[in-house]
Short mmCIF file of C-alpha atoms in Angstrom, two decimals:
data_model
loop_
_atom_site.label_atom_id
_atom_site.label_comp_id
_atom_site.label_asym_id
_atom_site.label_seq_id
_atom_site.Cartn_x
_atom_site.Cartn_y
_atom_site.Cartn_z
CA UNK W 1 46.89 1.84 67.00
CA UNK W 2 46.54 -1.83 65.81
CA UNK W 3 44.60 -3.00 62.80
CA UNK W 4 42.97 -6.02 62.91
CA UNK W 5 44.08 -9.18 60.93
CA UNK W 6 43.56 -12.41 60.22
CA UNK W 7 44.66 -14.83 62.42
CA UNK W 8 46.82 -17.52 60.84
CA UNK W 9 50.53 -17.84 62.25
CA UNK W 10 51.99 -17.75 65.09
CA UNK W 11 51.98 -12.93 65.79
CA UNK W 12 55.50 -12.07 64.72
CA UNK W 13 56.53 -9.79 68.00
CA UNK W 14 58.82 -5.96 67.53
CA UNK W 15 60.87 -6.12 69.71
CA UNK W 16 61.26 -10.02 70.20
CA UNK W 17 60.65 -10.37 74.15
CA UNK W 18 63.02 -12.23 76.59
CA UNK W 19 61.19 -15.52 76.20
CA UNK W 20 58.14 -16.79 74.69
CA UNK W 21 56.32 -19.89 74.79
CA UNK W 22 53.18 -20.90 72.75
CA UNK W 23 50.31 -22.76 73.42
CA UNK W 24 47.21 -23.72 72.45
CA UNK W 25 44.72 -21.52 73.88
CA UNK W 26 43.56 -18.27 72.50
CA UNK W 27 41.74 -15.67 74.65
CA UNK W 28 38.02 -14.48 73.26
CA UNK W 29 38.39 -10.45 73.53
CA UNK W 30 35.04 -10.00 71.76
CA UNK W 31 33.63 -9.40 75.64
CA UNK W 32 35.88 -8.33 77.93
CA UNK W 33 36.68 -6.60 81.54
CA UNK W 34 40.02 -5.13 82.31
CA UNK W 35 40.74 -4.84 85.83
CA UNK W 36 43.80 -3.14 87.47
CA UNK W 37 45.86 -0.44 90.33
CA UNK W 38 45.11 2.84 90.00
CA UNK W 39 48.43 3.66 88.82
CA UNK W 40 47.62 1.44 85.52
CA UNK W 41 44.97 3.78 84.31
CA UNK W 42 46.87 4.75 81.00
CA UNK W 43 47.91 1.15 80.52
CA UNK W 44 44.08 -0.11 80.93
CA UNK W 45 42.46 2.79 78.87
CA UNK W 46 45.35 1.93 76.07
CA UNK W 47 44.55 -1.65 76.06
CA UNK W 48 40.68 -1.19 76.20
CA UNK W 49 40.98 1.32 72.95
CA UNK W 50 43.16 -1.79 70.94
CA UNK W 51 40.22 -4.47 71.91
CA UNK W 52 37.41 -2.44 70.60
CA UNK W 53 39.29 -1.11 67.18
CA UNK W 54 39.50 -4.78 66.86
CA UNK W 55 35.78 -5.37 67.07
CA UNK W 56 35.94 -6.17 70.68
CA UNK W 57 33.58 -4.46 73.80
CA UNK W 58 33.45 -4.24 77.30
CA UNK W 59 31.19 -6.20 79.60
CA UNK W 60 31.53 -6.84 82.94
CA UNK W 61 32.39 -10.97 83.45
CA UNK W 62 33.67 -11.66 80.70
CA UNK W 63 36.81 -12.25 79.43
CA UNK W 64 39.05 -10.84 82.02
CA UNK W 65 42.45 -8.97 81.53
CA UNK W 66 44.01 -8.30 84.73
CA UNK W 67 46.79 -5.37 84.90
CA UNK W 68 48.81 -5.96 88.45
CA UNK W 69 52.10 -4.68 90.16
CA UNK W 70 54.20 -7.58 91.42
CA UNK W 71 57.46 -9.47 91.41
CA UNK W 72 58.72 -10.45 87.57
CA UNK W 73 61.70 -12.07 88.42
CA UNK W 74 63.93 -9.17 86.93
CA UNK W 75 65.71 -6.52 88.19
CA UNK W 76 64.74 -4.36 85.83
CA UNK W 77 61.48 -1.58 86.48
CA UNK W 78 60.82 -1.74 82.87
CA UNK W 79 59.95 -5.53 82.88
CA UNK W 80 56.90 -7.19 82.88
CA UNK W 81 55.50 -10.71 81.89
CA UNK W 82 52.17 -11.83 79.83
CA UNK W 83 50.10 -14.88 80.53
CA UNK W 84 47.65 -15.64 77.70
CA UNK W 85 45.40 -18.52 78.94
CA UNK W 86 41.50 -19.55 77.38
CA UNK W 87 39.65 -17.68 79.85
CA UNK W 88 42.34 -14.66 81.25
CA UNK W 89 44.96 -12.67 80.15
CA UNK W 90 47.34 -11.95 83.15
CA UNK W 91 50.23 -9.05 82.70
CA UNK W 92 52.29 -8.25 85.60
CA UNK W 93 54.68 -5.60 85.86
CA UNK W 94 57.04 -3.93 89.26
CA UNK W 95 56.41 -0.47 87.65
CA UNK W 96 53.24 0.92 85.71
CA UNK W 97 55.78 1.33 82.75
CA UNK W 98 56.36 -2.58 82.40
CA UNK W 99 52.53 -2.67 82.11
CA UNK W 100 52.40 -0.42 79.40
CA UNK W 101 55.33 -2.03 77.57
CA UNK W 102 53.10 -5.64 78.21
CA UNK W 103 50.10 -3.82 76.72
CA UNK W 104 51.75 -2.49 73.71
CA UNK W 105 52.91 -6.21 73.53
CA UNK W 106 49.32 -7.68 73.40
CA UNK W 107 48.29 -5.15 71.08
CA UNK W 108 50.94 -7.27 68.93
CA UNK W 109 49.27 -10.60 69.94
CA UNK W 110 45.55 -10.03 68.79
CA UNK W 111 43.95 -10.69 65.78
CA UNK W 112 40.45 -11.37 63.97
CA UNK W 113 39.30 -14.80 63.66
CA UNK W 114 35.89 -15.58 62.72
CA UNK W 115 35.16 -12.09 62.31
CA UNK W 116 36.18 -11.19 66.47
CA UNK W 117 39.36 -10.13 67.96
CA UNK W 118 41.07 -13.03 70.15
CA UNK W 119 44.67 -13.05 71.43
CA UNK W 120 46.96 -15.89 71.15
CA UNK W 121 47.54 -17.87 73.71
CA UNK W 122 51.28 -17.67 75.09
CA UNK W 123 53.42 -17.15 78.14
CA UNK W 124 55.84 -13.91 77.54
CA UNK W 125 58.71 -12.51 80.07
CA UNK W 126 60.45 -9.24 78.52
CA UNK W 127 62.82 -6.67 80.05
CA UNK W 128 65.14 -4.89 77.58
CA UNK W 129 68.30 -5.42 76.64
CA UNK W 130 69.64 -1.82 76.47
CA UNK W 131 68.67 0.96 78.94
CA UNK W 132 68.81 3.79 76.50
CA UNK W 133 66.67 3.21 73.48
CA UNK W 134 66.67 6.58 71.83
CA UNK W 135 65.04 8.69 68.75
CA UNK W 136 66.45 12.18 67.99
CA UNK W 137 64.36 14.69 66.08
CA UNK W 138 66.12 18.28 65.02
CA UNK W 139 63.50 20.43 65.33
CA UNK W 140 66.19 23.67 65.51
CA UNK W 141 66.27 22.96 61.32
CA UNK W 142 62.84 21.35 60.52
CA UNK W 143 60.18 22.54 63.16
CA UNK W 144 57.28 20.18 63.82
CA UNK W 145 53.99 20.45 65.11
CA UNK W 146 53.34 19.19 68.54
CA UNK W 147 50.86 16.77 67.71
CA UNK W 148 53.03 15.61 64.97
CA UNK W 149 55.62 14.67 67.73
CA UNK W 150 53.36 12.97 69.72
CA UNK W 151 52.80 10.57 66.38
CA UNK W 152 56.35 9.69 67.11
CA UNK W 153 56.54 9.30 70.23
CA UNK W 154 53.27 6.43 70.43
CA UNK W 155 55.05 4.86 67.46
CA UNK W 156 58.45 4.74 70.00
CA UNK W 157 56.08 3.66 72.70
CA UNK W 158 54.64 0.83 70.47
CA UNK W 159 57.87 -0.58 70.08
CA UNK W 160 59.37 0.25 73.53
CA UNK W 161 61.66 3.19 73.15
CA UNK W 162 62.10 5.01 75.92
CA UNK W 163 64.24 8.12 75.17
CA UNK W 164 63.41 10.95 72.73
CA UNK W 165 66.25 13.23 72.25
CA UNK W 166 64.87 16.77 71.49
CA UNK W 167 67.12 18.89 69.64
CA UNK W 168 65.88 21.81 70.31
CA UNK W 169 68.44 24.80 69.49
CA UNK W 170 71.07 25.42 66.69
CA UNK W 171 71.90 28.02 64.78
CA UNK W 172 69.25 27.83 62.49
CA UNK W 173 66.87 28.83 65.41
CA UNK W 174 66.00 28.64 69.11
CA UNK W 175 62.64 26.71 69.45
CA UNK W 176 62.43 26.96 73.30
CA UNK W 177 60.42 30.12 74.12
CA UNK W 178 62.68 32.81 75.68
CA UNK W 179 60.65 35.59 77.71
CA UNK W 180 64.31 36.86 78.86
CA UNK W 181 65.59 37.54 75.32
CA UNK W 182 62.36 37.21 72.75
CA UNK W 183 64.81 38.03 70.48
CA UNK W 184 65.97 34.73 69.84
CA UNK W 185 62.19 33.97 69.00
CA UNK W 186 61.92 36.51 66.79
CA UNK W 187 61.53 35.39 62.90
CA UNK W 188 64.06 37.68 61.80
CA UNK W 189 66.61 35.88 63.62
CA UNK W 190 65.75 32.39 61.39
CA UNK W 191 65.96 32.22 58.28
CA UNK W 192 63.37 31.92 55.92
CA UNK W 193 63.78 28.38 54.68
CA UNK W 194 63.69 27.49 58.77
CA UNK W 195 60.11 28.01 59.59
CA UNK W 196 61.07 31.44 61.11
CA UNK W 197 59.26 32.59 64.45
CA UNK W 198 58.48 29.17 65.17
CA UNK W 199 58.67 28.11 68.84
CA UNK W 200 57.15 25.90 71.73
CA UNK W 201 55.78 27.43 74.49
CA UNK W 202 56.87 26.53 77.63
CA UNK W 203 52.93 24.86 78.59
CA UNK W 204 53.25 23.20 74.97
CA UNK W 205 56.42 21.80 76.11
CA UNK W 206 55.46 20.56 79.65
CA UNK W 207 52.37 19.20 78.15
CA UNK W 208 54.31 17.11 75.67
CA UNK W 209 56.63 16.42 78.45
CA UNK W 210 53.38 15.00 79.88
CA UNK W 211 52.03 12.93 77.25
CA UNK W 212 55.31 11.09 76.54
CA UNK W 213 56.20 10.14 79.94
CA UNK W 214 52.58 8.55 79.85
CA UNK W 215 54.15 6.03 77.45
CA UNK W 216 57.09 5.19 79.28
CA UNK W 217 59.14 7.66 77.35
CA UNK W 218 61.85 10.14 78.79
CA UNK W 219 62.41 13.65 76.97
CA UNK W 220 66.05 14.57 76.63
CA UNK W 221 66.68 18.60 75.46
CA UNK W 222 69.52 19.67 73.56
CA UNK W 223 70.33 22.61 73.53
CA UNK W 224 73.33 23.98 71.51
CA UNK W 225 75.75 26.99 72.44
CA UNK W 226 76.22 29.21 71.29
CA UNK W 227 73.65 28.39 68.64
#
């Protein structure tokens, strides 16, 4: 999540978009209304929770943000573009993922000024440059906590990676649960130093599944034989 700062130069953007072009205008988010499809709900509930941790609130006619589906002149379904003008903020994606990626964007652009959040004014057209943008964790050698991993995966979705790579078996230990063979479950097949009888479940899995793909972020299993 964002932390407010002061406003003084020009947001330094992670991952630098396609183009960008500054202006002069800055958009008051101290009042604001998001407006968008249906299929932006995470995107608009995201972008609501950055405004108000940066002093901002909602309140209808004011300040609009507008979240739409449309033509970006890309090819790509992970692109999207940003217009930052005095009195809107436009983002416009061909897939709900683009929006996200715009959102996680503005989150970049706002700041505190005069103690209330505005965003700097600026027109933004992204799409990436590489279609696998990955993170690997081993959790066959170091198990972590589910909620840990979804810390990692809204850092990757903060700064567009799309792909976490889930190594998920090794000889160290099997992590997917196994109601065929509980054996390879069972803590005295890992040793001790390896978080032994450690495992996901398969509805802790799907869930996580779930949340990631939420952020525009694909879950890749590894699983090693005969590990």
């Amino acid at each position: 999540m964002l932390v407010a700062v002061v406003a003084s130069a020009t947001p330094a953007l992670i991952p630098t978009p396609r183009t960008v072009e500054w202006t002069a205008d800055s958009f008051d988010a101290s009042r604001f209304t998001i407006t968008g499809p249906v299929e932006a709900g995470f995107a608009i509930a995201e972008l609501e929770q950055i405004l108000m941790a940066s002093g901002g609130r909602t309140n209808d006619g004011f300040g609009k943000l507008d979240l739409q589906l449309g033509e970006t002149g890309s090819q790509s379904p992970e692109s999207y573009s940003i217009v930052v003008a005095a009195t809107s903020v436009t983002v416009t994606a061909c897939q709900p993922v683009g929006l996200v990626y715009g959102v996680q964007t503005l989150s970049q652009l706002v700041a505190t000024q005069d103690g209330r959040p505005v965003i700097a004014g600026c027109r933004i057209t992204d799409e990436p440059a590489f279609a696998w943008r990955g993170f690997m964790h081993d959790v066959g050698r170091n198990f972590q906590d589910l909620t840990l991993l979804k810390r990692f995966v809204d850092v990757m979705a903060r700064y567009k990676m799309n792909v976490f790579h889930f190594h998920l078996t090794d000889n160290p230990a099997w992590r997917i649960e196994c109601r065929v063979h509980p054996e390879l479950n069972s803590p005295t097949n890992t040793p001790a130093t390896r978080s032994p009888g450690k495992f996901y479940t398969y509805a802790e899995l799907n869930d996580f599944i779930a949340y990631a793909r939420e952020r525009g972020v694909r879950v890749v299993p590894e699983l090693d034989m005969p590990g």
